[in-house]
mmCIF file of C-alpha atoms and ligand atoms in Angstrom:
data_model
loop_
_atom_site.group_PDB
_atom_site.id
_atom_site.type_symbol
_atom_site.label_atom_id
_atom_site.label_comp_id
_atom_site.label_asym_id
_atom_site.label_seq_id
_atom_site.Cartn_x
_atom_site.Cartn_y
_atom_site.Cartn_z
ATOM 1 C CA UNK H 273 -49.613 3.642 11.262
ATOM 2 C CA UNK H 274 -46.228 3.887 11.925
ATOM 3 C CA UNK H 275 -43.890 2.905 8.858
ATOM 4 C CA UNK H 276 -41.888 0.643 10.799
ATOM 5 C CA UNK H 277 -42.583 -2.141 12.922
ATOM 6 C CA UNK H 278 -40.696 -4.140 15.701
ATOM 7 C CA UNK H 279 -39.376 -7.712 14.619
ATOM 8 C CA UNK H 280 -37.396 -10.715 15.830
ATOM 9 C CA UNK H 281 -34.792 -11.100 13.470
ATOM 10 C CA UNK H 282 -32.229 -14.231 13.498
ATOM 11 C CA UNK H 283 -29.022 -13.071 12.557
ATOM 12 C CA UNK H 284 -27.444 -16.389 13.050
ATOM 13 C CA UNK H 285 -27.184 -18.884 15.629
ATOM 14 C CA UNK H 286 -27.855 -17.549 18.971
ATOM 15 C CA UNK H 287 -27.978 -14.027 17.539
ATOM 16 C CA UNK H 288 -31.812 -12.901 17.811
ATOM 17 C CA UNK H 289 -32.239 -9.129 17.864
ATOM 18 C CA UNK H 290 -35.255 -6.622 18.170
ATOM 19 C CA UNK H 291 -34.981 -4.294 15.407
ATOM 20 C CA UNK H 292 -37.281 -1.607 13.512
ATOM 21 C CA UNK H 293 -37.927 -3.248 10.218
ATOM 22 C CA UNK H 294 -40.338 -1.686 7.293
ATOM 23 C CA UNK H 295 -43.920 -2.274 8.227
ATOM 24 C CA UNK H 296 -46.147 -5.098 6.378
ATOM 25 C CA UNK H 297 -48.552 -3.882 4.091
ATOM 26 C CA UNK H 298 -51.203 -5.313 2.106
ATOM 27 C CA UNK H 299 -50.071 -6.270 -1.416
ATOM 28 C CA UNK H 300 -53.164 -7.283 -2.952
ATOM 29 C CA UNK H 301 -56.910 -7.387 -2.772
ATOM 30 C CA UNK H 302 -57.157 -10.870 -1.529
ATOM 31 C CA UNK H 303 -54.794 -9.836 1.319
ATOM 32 C CA UNK H 304 -55.554 -8.840 5.067
ATOM 33 C CA UNK H 305 -53.006 -7.105 7.436
ATOM 34 C CA UNK H 306 -53.231 -8.556 10.908
ATOM 35 C CA UNK H 307 -52.023 -7.148 14.177
ATOM 36 C CA UNK H 308 -49.803 -10.259 15.606
ATOM 37 C CA UNK H 309 -50.517 -10.576 19.522
ATOM 38 C CA UNK H 310 -49.349 -14.162 20.425
ATOM 39 C CA UNK H 311 -46.885 -15.943 18.819
ATOM 40 C CA UNK H 312 -45.905 -19.582 19.924
ATOM 41 C CA UNK H 313 -42.307 -20.911 20.185
ATOM 42 C CA UNK H 314 -41.939 -24.085 18.089
ATOM 43 C CA UNK H 315 -39.189 -26.601 18.108
ATOM 44 C CA UNK H 316 -38.301 -25.505 14.530
ATOM 45 C CA UNK H 317 -37.655 -22.230 15.609
ATOM 46 C CA UNK H 318 -35.477 -23.021 18.389
ATOM 47 C CA UNK H 319 -33.747 -25.317 16.027
ATOM 48 C CA UNK H 320 -32.780 -22.173 13.822
ATOM 49 C CA UNK H 321 -32.029 -20.172 16.752
ATOM 50 C CA UNK H 322 -29.786 -22.597 18.519
ATOM 51 C CA UNK H 323 -27.861 -24.116 15.476
ATOM 52 C CA UNK H 324 -28.527 -21.696 12.636
ATOM 53 C CA UNK H 325 -29.982 -24.421 10.473
ATOM 54 C CA UNK H 326 -32.638 -27.579 10.410
ATOM 55 C CA UNK H 327 -30.702 -30.485 9.159
ATOM 56 C CA UNK H 328 -29.334 -29.658 5.494
ATOM 57 C CA UNK H 329 -31.724 -26.246 5.633
ATOM 58 C CA UNK H 330 -29.634 -23.115 6.708
ATOM 59 C CA UNK H 331 -30.232 -19.033 5.543
ATOM 60 C CA UNK H 332 -27.824 -16.528 4.075
ATOM 61 C CA UNK H 333 -29.950 -13.309 5.069
ATOM 62 C CA UNK H 334 -31.185 -12.065 8.525
ATOM 63 C CA UNK H 335 -35.072 -13.277 8.758
ATOM 64 C CA UNK H 336 -38.006 -13.268 11.329
ATOM 65 C CA UNK H 337 -38.905 -16.017 13.516
ATOM 66 C CA UNK H 338 -42.167 -17.640 14.376
ATOM 67 C CA UNK H 339 -44.977 -19.283 12.508
ATOM 68 C CA UNK H 340 -47.580 -20.187 15.119
ATOM 69 C CA UNK H 341 -49.867 -16.824 15.297
ATOM 70 C CA UNK H 342 -53.052 -15.192 16.722
ATOM 71 C CA UNK H 343 -54.058 -11.738 16.093
ATOM 72 C CA UNK H 344 -56.435 -9.239 14.968
ATOM 73 C CA UNK H 345 -57.411 -7.954 11.270
ATOM 74 C CA UNK H 346 -56.711 -4.334 10.994
ATOM 75 C CA UNK H 347 -57.332 -3.738 7.219
ATOM 76 C CA UNK H 348 -58.687 -6.155 4.294
ATOM 77 C CA UNK H 349 -58.177 -5.923 0.599
ATOM 78 C CA UNK H 350 -61.027 -4.847 -1.715
ATOM 79 C CA UNK H 351 -61.834 -8.671 -2.528
ATOM 80 C CA UNK H 352 -61.769 -10.092 0.911
ATOM 81 C CA UNK H 353 -64.901 -11.131 2.477
ATOM 82 C CA UNK H 354 -64.257 -14.333 4.830
ATOM 83 C CA UNK H 355 -62.656 -11.785 7.402
ATOM 84 C CA UNK H 356 -63.181 -7.998 8.673
ATOM 85 C CA UNK H 357 -61.230 -5.563 10.739
ATOM 86 C CA UNK H 358 -61.783 -6.329 14.488
ATOM 87 C CA UNK H 359 -61.773 -10.206 13.915
ATOM 88 C CA UNK H 360 -59.456 -12.361 16.298
ATOM 89 C CA UNK H 361 -57.832 -14.823 13.682
ATOM 90 C CA UNK H 362 -55.518 -17.690 13.497
ATOM 91 C CA UNK H 363 -52.969 -17.536 10.701
ATOM 92 C CA UNK H 364 -52.233 -20.614 8.638
ATOM 93 C CA UNK H 365 -48.665 -20.064 8.100
ATOM 94 C CA UNK H 366 -48.118 -21.666 4.580
ATOM 95 C CA UNK H 367 -50.179 -20.553 1.664
ATOM 96 C CA UNK H 368 -49.283 -22.330 -1.694
ATOM 97 C CA UNK H 369 -49.531 -21.579 -5.526
ATOM 98 C CA UNK H 370 -53.169 -22.819 -5.925
ATOM 99 C CA UNK H 371 -52.385 -24.090 -9.390
ATOM 100 C CA UNK H 372 -49.631 -26.731 -9.448
ATOM 101 C CA UNK H 373 -50.781 -30.645 -9.574
ATOM 102 C CA UNK H 374 -50.606 -30.988 -5.799
ATOM 103 C CA UNK H 375 -52.670 -28.235 -5.267
ATOM 104 C CA UNK H 376 -55.568 -29.144 -7.640
ATOM 105 C CA UNK H 377 -55.049 -32.357 -6.115
ATOM 106 C CA UNK H 378 -55.920 -31.191 -2.556
ATOM 107 C CA UNK H 379 -52.660 -31.853 -1.427
ATOM 108 C CA UNK H 380 -51.444 -28.163 -1.131
ATOM 109 C CA UNK H 381 -49.163 -29.057 1.938
ATOM 110 C CA UNK H 382 -47.061 -30.704 -1.137
ATOM 111 C CA UNK H 383 -47.107 -27.566 -3.293
ATOM 112 C CA UNK H 384 -43.290 -26.965 -4.565
ATOM 113 C CA UNK H 385 -44.240 -23.163 -4.506
ATOM 114 C CA UNK H 386 -45.278 -23.122 -0.605
ATOM 115 C CA UNK H 387 -44.615 -19.861 0.974
ATOM 116 C CA UNK H 388 -44.198 -20.549 4.755
ATOM 117 C CA UNK H 389 -43.590 -18.311 7.512
ATOM 118 C CA UNK H 390 -39.856 -18.183 8.919
ATOM 119 C CA UNK H 391 -39.132 -21.147 6.255
ATOM 120 C CA UNK H 392 -36.019 -18.446 5.076
ATOM 121 C CA UNK H 393 -35.976 -16.498 3.008
ATOM 122 C CA UNK H 394 -39.961 -16.047 4.037
ATOM 123 C CA UNK H 395 -39.816 -13.863 7.213
ATOM 124 C CA UNK H 396 -41.871 -15.390 10.094
ATOM 125 C CA UNK H 397 -44.783 -13.582 12.236
ATOM 126 C CA UNK H 398 -42.514 -12.691 15.398
ATOM 127 C CA UNK H 399 -43.248 -9.159 14.633
ATOM 128 C CA UNK H 400 -46.090 -6.603 15.000
ATOM 129 C CA UNK H 401 -47.919 -7.171 11.600
ATOM 130 C CA UNK H 402 -48.169 -9.671 9.121
ATOM 131 C CA UNK H 403 -49.791 -9.251 5.581
ATOM 132 C CA UNK H 404 -51.417 -12.614 4.444
ATOM 133 C CA UNK H 405 -53.942 -13.815 2.031
ATOM 134 C CA UNK H 406 -57.400 -14.139 3.889
ATOM 135 C CA UNK H 407 -57.965 -17.300 2.995
ATOM 136 C CA UNK H 408 -55.565 -18.308 4.948
ATOM 137 C CA UNK H 409 -56.808 -16.681 8.036
ATOM 138 C CA UNK H 410 -59.379 -18.076 10.064
ATOM 139 C CA UNK H 411 -61.570 -16.181 12.492
ATOM 140 C CA UNK H 412 -61.600 -17.603 16.108
ATOM 141 C CA UNK H 413 -64.750 -17.911 17.762
ATOM 142 C CA UNK H 414 -65.510 -17.606 21.499
ATOM 143 C CA UNK H 415 -64.044 -18.849 23.686
ATOM 144 C CA UNK H 416 -60.787 -18.874 21.651
ATOM 145 C CA UNK H 417 -58.384 -16.287 22.671
ATOM 146 C CA UNK H 418 -55.227 -15.364 20.442
ATOM 147 C CA UNK H 419 -52.805 -17.767 22.292
ATOM 148 C CA UNK H 420 -55.443 -20.391 21.381
ATOM 149 C CA UNK H 421 -54.979 -18.677 17.679
ATOM 150 C CA UNK H 422 -51.321 -19.435 18.055
ATOM 151 C CA UNK H 423 -51.749 -23.101 19.313
ATOM 152 C CA UNK H 424 -53.954 -23.668 16.035
ATOM 153 C CA UNK H 425 -50.759 -24.440 14.153
ATOM 154 C CA UNK H 426 -49.559 -27.330 15.826
ATOM 155 C CA UNK H 427 -52.963 -28.538 16.719
ATOM 156 C CA UNK H 428 -53.518 -28.852 12.847
ATOM 157 C CA UNK H 429 -50.600 -31.215 12.852
ATOM 158 C CA UNK H 430 -52.416 -33.330 15.600
ATOM 159 C CA UNK H 431 -55.585 -33.353 13.255
ATOM 160 C CA UNK H 432 -53.771 -34.277 10.319
ATOM 161 C CA UNK H 433 -51.889 -36.994 11.740
ATOM 162 C CA UNK H 434 -54.956 -38.603 13.262
ATOM 163 C CA UNK H 435 -57.125 -37.915 10.012
ATOM 164 C CA UNK H 436 -54.064 -39.600 7.807
ATOM 165 C CA UNK H 437 -53.670 -42.396 9.994
ATOM 166 C CA UNK H 438 -57.620 -42.870 10.404
ATOM 167 C CA UNK H 439 -57.540 -43.083 14.375
ATOM 168 C CA UNK H 440 -61.468 -44.489 14.986
ATOM 169 C CA UNK H 441 -63.704 -44.995 17.895
ATOM 170 C CA UNK H 442 -62.527 -47.752 20.417
ATOM 171 C CA UNK H 443 -59.406 -48.149 18.410
ATOM 172 C CA UNK H 444 -55.995 -48.577 21.100
ATOM 173 C CA UNK H 445 -53.282 -46.061 20.137
ATOM 174 C CA UNK H 446 -49.823 -45.355 21.274
ATOM 175 C CA UNK H 447 -48.222 -41.936 21.198
ATOM 176 C CA UNK H 448 -44.332 -41.747 21.257
ATOM 177 C CA UNK H 449 -43.098 -38.533 22.744
ATOM 178 C CA UNK H 450 -45.058 -35.930 25.025
ATOM 179 C CA UNK H 451 -44.098 -32.709 23.682
ATOM 180 C CA UNK H 452 -46.698 -30.372 22.166
ATOM 181 C CA UNK H 453 -47.306 -32.173 19.223
ATOM 182 C CA UNK H 454 -47.524 -35.499 21.051
ATOM 183 C CA UNK H 455 -49.986 -33.884 23.609
ATOM 184 C CA UNK H 456 -52.056 -32.627 21.043
ATOM 185 C CA UNK H 457 -52.337 -35.953 19.030
ATOM 186 C CA UNK H 458 -53.140 -37.384 22.232
ATOM 187 C CA UNK H 459 -55.884 -35.292 22.799
ATOM 188 C CA UNK H 460 -57.316 -35.560 19.052
ATOM 189 C CA UNK H 461 -56.842 -39.446 19.216
ATOM 190 C CA UNK H 462 -58.989 -39.032 22.442
ATOM 191 C CA UNK H 463 -61.340 -36.640 20.697
ATOM 192 C CA UNK H 464 -61.739 -39.147 17.836
ATOM 193 C CA UNK H 465 -62.718 -42.078 20.467
ATOM 194 C CA UNK H 466 -59.539 -43.833 20.725
ATOM 195 C CA UNK H 467 -59.236 -45.887 23.605
ATOM 196 C CA UNK H 468 -57.031 -46.621 25.393
ATOM 197 C CA UNK H 469 -54.481 -44.286 24.880
ATOM 198 C CA UNK H 470 -50.827 -44.995 26.072
ATOM 199 C CA UNK H 471 -48.361 -42.286 25.861
ATOM 200 C CA UNK H 472 -44.417 -42.943 25.971
ATOM 201 C CA UNK H 473 -42.033 -40.127 27.119
ATOM 202 C CA UNK H 474 -38.797 -39.760 29.568
ATOM 203 C CA UNK H 475 -39.750 -36.497 31.063
ATOM 204 C CA UNK H 476 -42.074 -36.952 34.015
ATOM 205 C CA UNK H 477 -43.501 -33.602 33.762
ATOM 206 C CA UNK H 478 -44.677 -34.171 30.246
ATOM 207 C CA UNK H 479 -46.009 -37.528 31.020
ATOM 208 C CA UNK H 480 -47.951 -36.073 33.893
ATOM 209 C CA UNK H 481 -49.495 -33.494 31.381
ATOM 210 C CA UNK H 482 -50.306 -36.500 29.288
ATOM 211 C CA UNK H 483 -52.143 -37.999 32.003
ATOM 212 C CA UNK H 484 -54.078 -34.967 32.686
ATOM 213 C CA UNK H 485 -54.991 -34.572 28.777
ATOM 214 C CA UNK H 486 -56.500 -37.964 28.659
ATOM 215 C CA UNK H 487 -53.677 -40.415 28.560
ATOM 216 C CA UNK H 488 -55.091 -43.757 29.582
ATOM 217 C CA UNK H 489 -51.604 -44.837 30.748
ATOM 218 C CA UNK H 490 -48.421 -43.289 30.671
ATOM 219 C CA UNK H 491 -45.072 -45.104 30.340
ATOM 220 C CA UNK H 492 -41.677 -43.554 31.051
ATOM 221 C CA UNK H 493 -39.156 -45.107 28.593
ATOM 222 C CA UNK H 494 -36.273 -44.406 30.824
ATOM 223 C CA UNK H 495 -37.545 -46.510 33.693
ATOM 224 C CA UNK H 496 -38.908 -49.518 31.317
ATOM 225 C CA UNK H 497 -38.848 -50.982 27.876
ATOM 226 C CA UNK H 498 -41.885 -49.049 26.196
ATOM 227 C CA UNK H 499 -42.142 -51.765 23.566
ATOM 228 C CA UNK H 500 -42.699 -54.423 26.259
ATOM 229 C CA UNK H 501 -44.760 -52.062 28.429
ATOM 230 C CA UNK H 502 -47.331 -51.391 25.125
ATOM 231 C CA UNK H 503 -47.295 -55.183 24.027
ATOM 232 C CA UNK H 504 -47.886 -56.105 27.817
ATOM 233 C CA UNK H 505 -50.882 -53.877 28.144
ATOM 234 C CA UNK H 506 -52.157 -55.123 24.726
ATOM 235 C CA UNK H 507 -52.027 -58.971 25.526
ATOM 236 C CA UNK H 508 -49.193 -58.852 23.159
ATOM 237 C CA UNK H 509 -51.203 -57.975 20.423
ATOM 238 C CA UNK H 510 -49.669 -54.354 19.809
ATOM 239 C CA UNK H 511 -51.879 -51.358 19.244
ATOM 240 C CA UNK H 512 -53.944 -50.609 16.159
ATOM 241 C CA UNK H 513 -52.128 -47.131 15.739
ATOM 242 C CA UNK H 514 -48.890 -45.872 16.682
ATOM 243 C CA UNK H 515 -48.431 -41.962 16.288
ATOM 244 C CA UNK H 516 -44.474 -41.227 16.449
ATOM 245 C CA UNK H 517 -43.723 -37.789 17.562
ATOM 246 C CA UNK H 518 -39.943 -38.059 18.204
ATOM 247 C CA UNK H 519 -38.638 -38.837 15.091
ATOM 248 C CA UNK H 520 -35.190 -40.592 16.005
ATOM 249 C CA UNK H 521 -34.406 -43.733 14.858
ATOM 250 C CA UNK H 522 -34.863 -45.674 18.079
ATOM 251 C CA UNK H 523 -38.296 -44.683 18.410
ATOM 252 C CA UNK H 524 -39.215 -45.059 14.791
ATOM 253 C CA UNK H 525 -38.246 -48.453 14.970
ATOM 254 C CA UNK H 526 -39.775 -48.866 18.123
ATOM 255 C CA UNK H 527 -43.096 -47.830 16.398
ATOM 256 C CA UNK H 528 -43.035 -50.623 13.815
ATOM 257 C CA UNK H 529 -42.904 -53.271 16.344
ATOM 258 C CA UNK H 530 -45.599 -51.349 18.682
ATOM 259 C CA UNK H 531 -48.086 -51.606 16.339
ATOM 260 C CA UNK H 532 -50.419 -54.973 15.929
ATOM 261 C CA UNK H 533 -49.913 -56.871 12.705
ATOM 262 C CA UNK H 534 -52.236 -55.043 10.172
ATOM 263 C CA UNK H 535 -51.804 -51.907 12.242
ATOM 264 C CA UNK H 536 -51.095 -48.318 10.968
ATOM 265 C CA UNK H 537 -48.123 -45.746 11.918
ATOM 266 C CA UNK H 538 -48.151 -42.306 11.514
ATOM 267 C CA UNK H 539 -44.638 -40.409 11.313
ATOM 268 C CA UNK H 540 -45.025 -36.982 12.717
ATOM 269 C CA UNK H 541 -41.783 -36.519 14.767
ATOM 270 C CA UNK H 542 -39.078 -34.637 12.317
ATOM 271 C CA UNK H 543 -35.441 -34.796 13.270
ATOM 272 C CA UNK H 544 -34.216 -35.601 10.238
ATOM 273 C CA UNK H 545 -33.584 -39.427 11.258
ATOM 274 C CA UNK H 546 -32.230 -41.958 8.792
ATOM 275 C CA UNK H 547 -32.877 -45.592 9.514
ATOM 276 C CA UNK H 548 -29.700 -47.206 9.241
ATOM 277 C CA UNK H 549 -31.766 -50.303 8.462
ATOM 278 C CA UNK H 550 -35.449 -50.467 7.498
ATOM 279 C CA UNK H 551 -37.155 -53.858 8.594
ATOM 280 C CA UNK H 552 -38.742 -54.270 5.172
ATOM 281 C CA UNK H 553 -39.217 -57.855 5.639
ATOM 282 C CA UNK H 554 -41.137 -57.323 9.148
ATOM 283 C CA UNK H 555 -43.290 -54.400 7.390
ATOM 284 C CA UNK H 556 -44.337 -56.768 4.961
ATOM 285 C CA UNK H 557 -45.044 -59.545 6.735
ATOM 286 C CA UNK H 558 -46.886 -57.730 9.412
ATOM 287 C CA UNK H 559 -48.758 -55.987 6.553
ATOM 288 C CA UNK H 560 -48.007 -52.450 8.094
ATOM 289 C CA UNK H 561 -49.804 -49.163 6.881
ATOM 290 C CA UNK H 562 -46.941 -46.417 7.156
ATOM 291 C CA UNK H 563 -47.457 -42.798 6.493
ATOM 292 C CA UNK H 564 -45.213 -39.852 6.241
ATOM 293 C CA UNK H 565 -46.573 -36.441 6.952
ATOM 294 C CA UNK H 566 -45.639 -32.954 6.098
ATOM 295 C CA UNK H 567 -47.611 -30.619 7.804
ATOM 296 C CA UNK H 568 -51.213 -30.294 7.096
ATOM 297 C CA UNK H 569 -53.784 -29.939 4.755
ATOM 298 C CA UNK H 570 -57.325 -28.050 5.488
ATOM 299 C CA UNK H 571 -56.897 -28.623 9.217
ATOM 300 C CA UNK H 572 -57.348 -25.374 10.813
ATOM 301 C CA UNK H 573 -61.341 -25.511 10.661
ATOM 302 C CA UNK H 574 -61.516 -28.913 12.521
ATOM 303 C CA UNK H 575 -58.719 -27.592 14.816
ATOM 304 C CA UNK H 576 -60.801 -24.861 15.843
ATOM 305 C CA UNK H 577 -63.935 -26.817 16.291
ATOM 306 C CA UNK H 578 -62.118 -29.193 18.696
ATOM 307 C CA UNK H 579 -61.238 -26.290 20.943
ATOM 308 C CA UNK H 580 -64.346 -24.663 20.644
ATOM 309 C CA UNK H 581 -66.111 -27.912 21.683
ATOM 310 C CA UNK H 582 -63.919 -28.364 24.621
ATOM 311 C CA UNK H 583 -63.084 -31.654 23.113
ATOM 312 C CA UNK H 584 -59.160 -30.445 23.081
ATOM 313 C CA UNK H 585 -57.471 -28.201 25.814
ATOM 314 C CA UNK H 586 -54.746 -25.914 24.350
ATOM 315 C CA UNK H 587 -55.056 -23.189 27.133
ATOM 316 C CA UNK H 588 -53.212 -25.542 29.807
ATOM 317 C CA UNK H 589 -50.354 -26.070 27.137
ATOM 318 C CA UNK H 590 -49.564 -22.447 27.608
ATOM 319 C CA UNK H 591 -46.873 -22.653 30.363
ATOM 320 C CA UNK H 592 -44.576 -19.496 29.799
ATOM 321 C CA UNK H 593 -44.924 -16.195 28.094
ATOM 322 C CA UNK H 594 -42.583 -13.430 27.255
ATOM 323 C CA UNK H 595 -42.960 -10.069 25.655
ATOM 324 C CA UNK H 596 -41.491 -9.408 22.074
ATOM 325 C CA UNK H 597 -38.964 -7.494 23.552
ATOM 326 C CA UNK H 598 -37.816 -10.265 25.428
ATOM 327 C CA UNK H 599 -37.578 -12.881 22.661
ATOM 328 C CA UNK H 600 -33.940 -13.311 22.976
ATOM 329 C CA UNK H 601 -34.248 -14.464 26.418
ATOM 330 C CA UNK H 602 -37.163 -16.589 25.626
ATOM 331 C CA UNK H 603 -35.359 -18.506 23.144
ATOM 332 C CA UNK H 604 -32.634 -19.128 25.375
ATOM 333 C CA UNK H 605 -34.938 -20.373 28.163
ATOM 334 C CA UNK H 606 -37.011 -22.690 25.736
ATOM 335 C CA UNK H 607 -33.629 -24.048 24.354
ATOM 336 C CA UNK H 608 -32.481 -24.724 27.681
ATOM 337 C CA UNK H 609 -35.333 -26.164 29.833
ATOM 338 C CA UNK H 610 -37.061 -28.015 27.109
ATOM 339 C CA UNK H 611 -38.401 -30.389 29.715
ATOM 340 C CA UNK H 612 -40.460 -27.677 31.709
ATOM 341 C CA UNK H 613 -41.628 -25.693 29.043
ATOM 342 C CA UNK H 614 -44.643 -27.213 27.010
ATOM 343 C CA UNK H 615 -45.579 -24.124 24.835
ATOM 344 C CA UNK H 616 -43.942 -20.755 25.018
ATOM 345 C CA UNK H 617 -45.693 -17.801 23.694
ATOM 346 C CA UNK H 618 -44.379 -14.329 22.714
ATOM 347 C CA UNK H 619 -46.852 -11.715 23.414
ATOM 348 C CA UNK H 620 -46.879 -9.031 20.795
ATOM 349 C CA UNK H 621 -48.154 -5.304 21.987
HETATM 350 ZN ZN1 ZN Q 2178 -49.189 -25.538 -5.548
#
């Protein structure tokens, strides 16, 4: 195997270069070496690419982008038993220290010592090889291919959202935002038995996609008032659950009034929105239950099962593909054509 590998390295905003870097290699008995084959382009990668930062998070050294990853195991350390060379796998992109109070309590997503792909200074997976702790690799059963493997990361977000907010059979749900995360939250809600499920967005093609993926009714928030539409559809009651996947002040506020009294709100959207005013009085009087969400915990196995069973369709969400060498163009394209890209995937090798 060569001593170097190709990687898509972000130097500064809009300066992504394909470079030869030292090849990843196993550093411990618990690690495996994965040949990367498919990497999804996530909004957070695009933020780093476009602005050189996400909110207050910046970087001082060039780093490799990418954290939604499917590939094939090439080599395993002595202590690895859950995967073997030749296995197609999804890489869960964050591993914790496993010992802190959060890890011990089962909330490893909150671990202060998390190592997360493409969270600088940690390099991402938009390169040929990644060495990773094998217990954060998940074999992909038929019919999941490596692109489905890359989709397990955003799907894990959708699984965790529905799990935290306890979407149940026959419950009415509104999903605000029909980007990849919203479309996956919608599908997991439907798979959990939710009905009806309303999806709100301002991009017609995304709403059309939501309809194909099981939305009961789609609401174009540019054409009508989404709050009135949902309230009207529920005889004025509001829905049992709102899953907010946009993360701006207007939609976060809207979520608090789209839900019924005693209902639950899951805040998934991350765009560093700060609420100028928080309607504590209404939250109290309406006895709302509001959950924040940071990534996910133990969600890769259910995500894989949902796709294997056919309950969730990730294949139709991949709308564009590029080769690793085309990664710079891919990021420019995704940034400029947000409305037409559901999920872009970089194929490596
Ligand atoms: Zn920890």
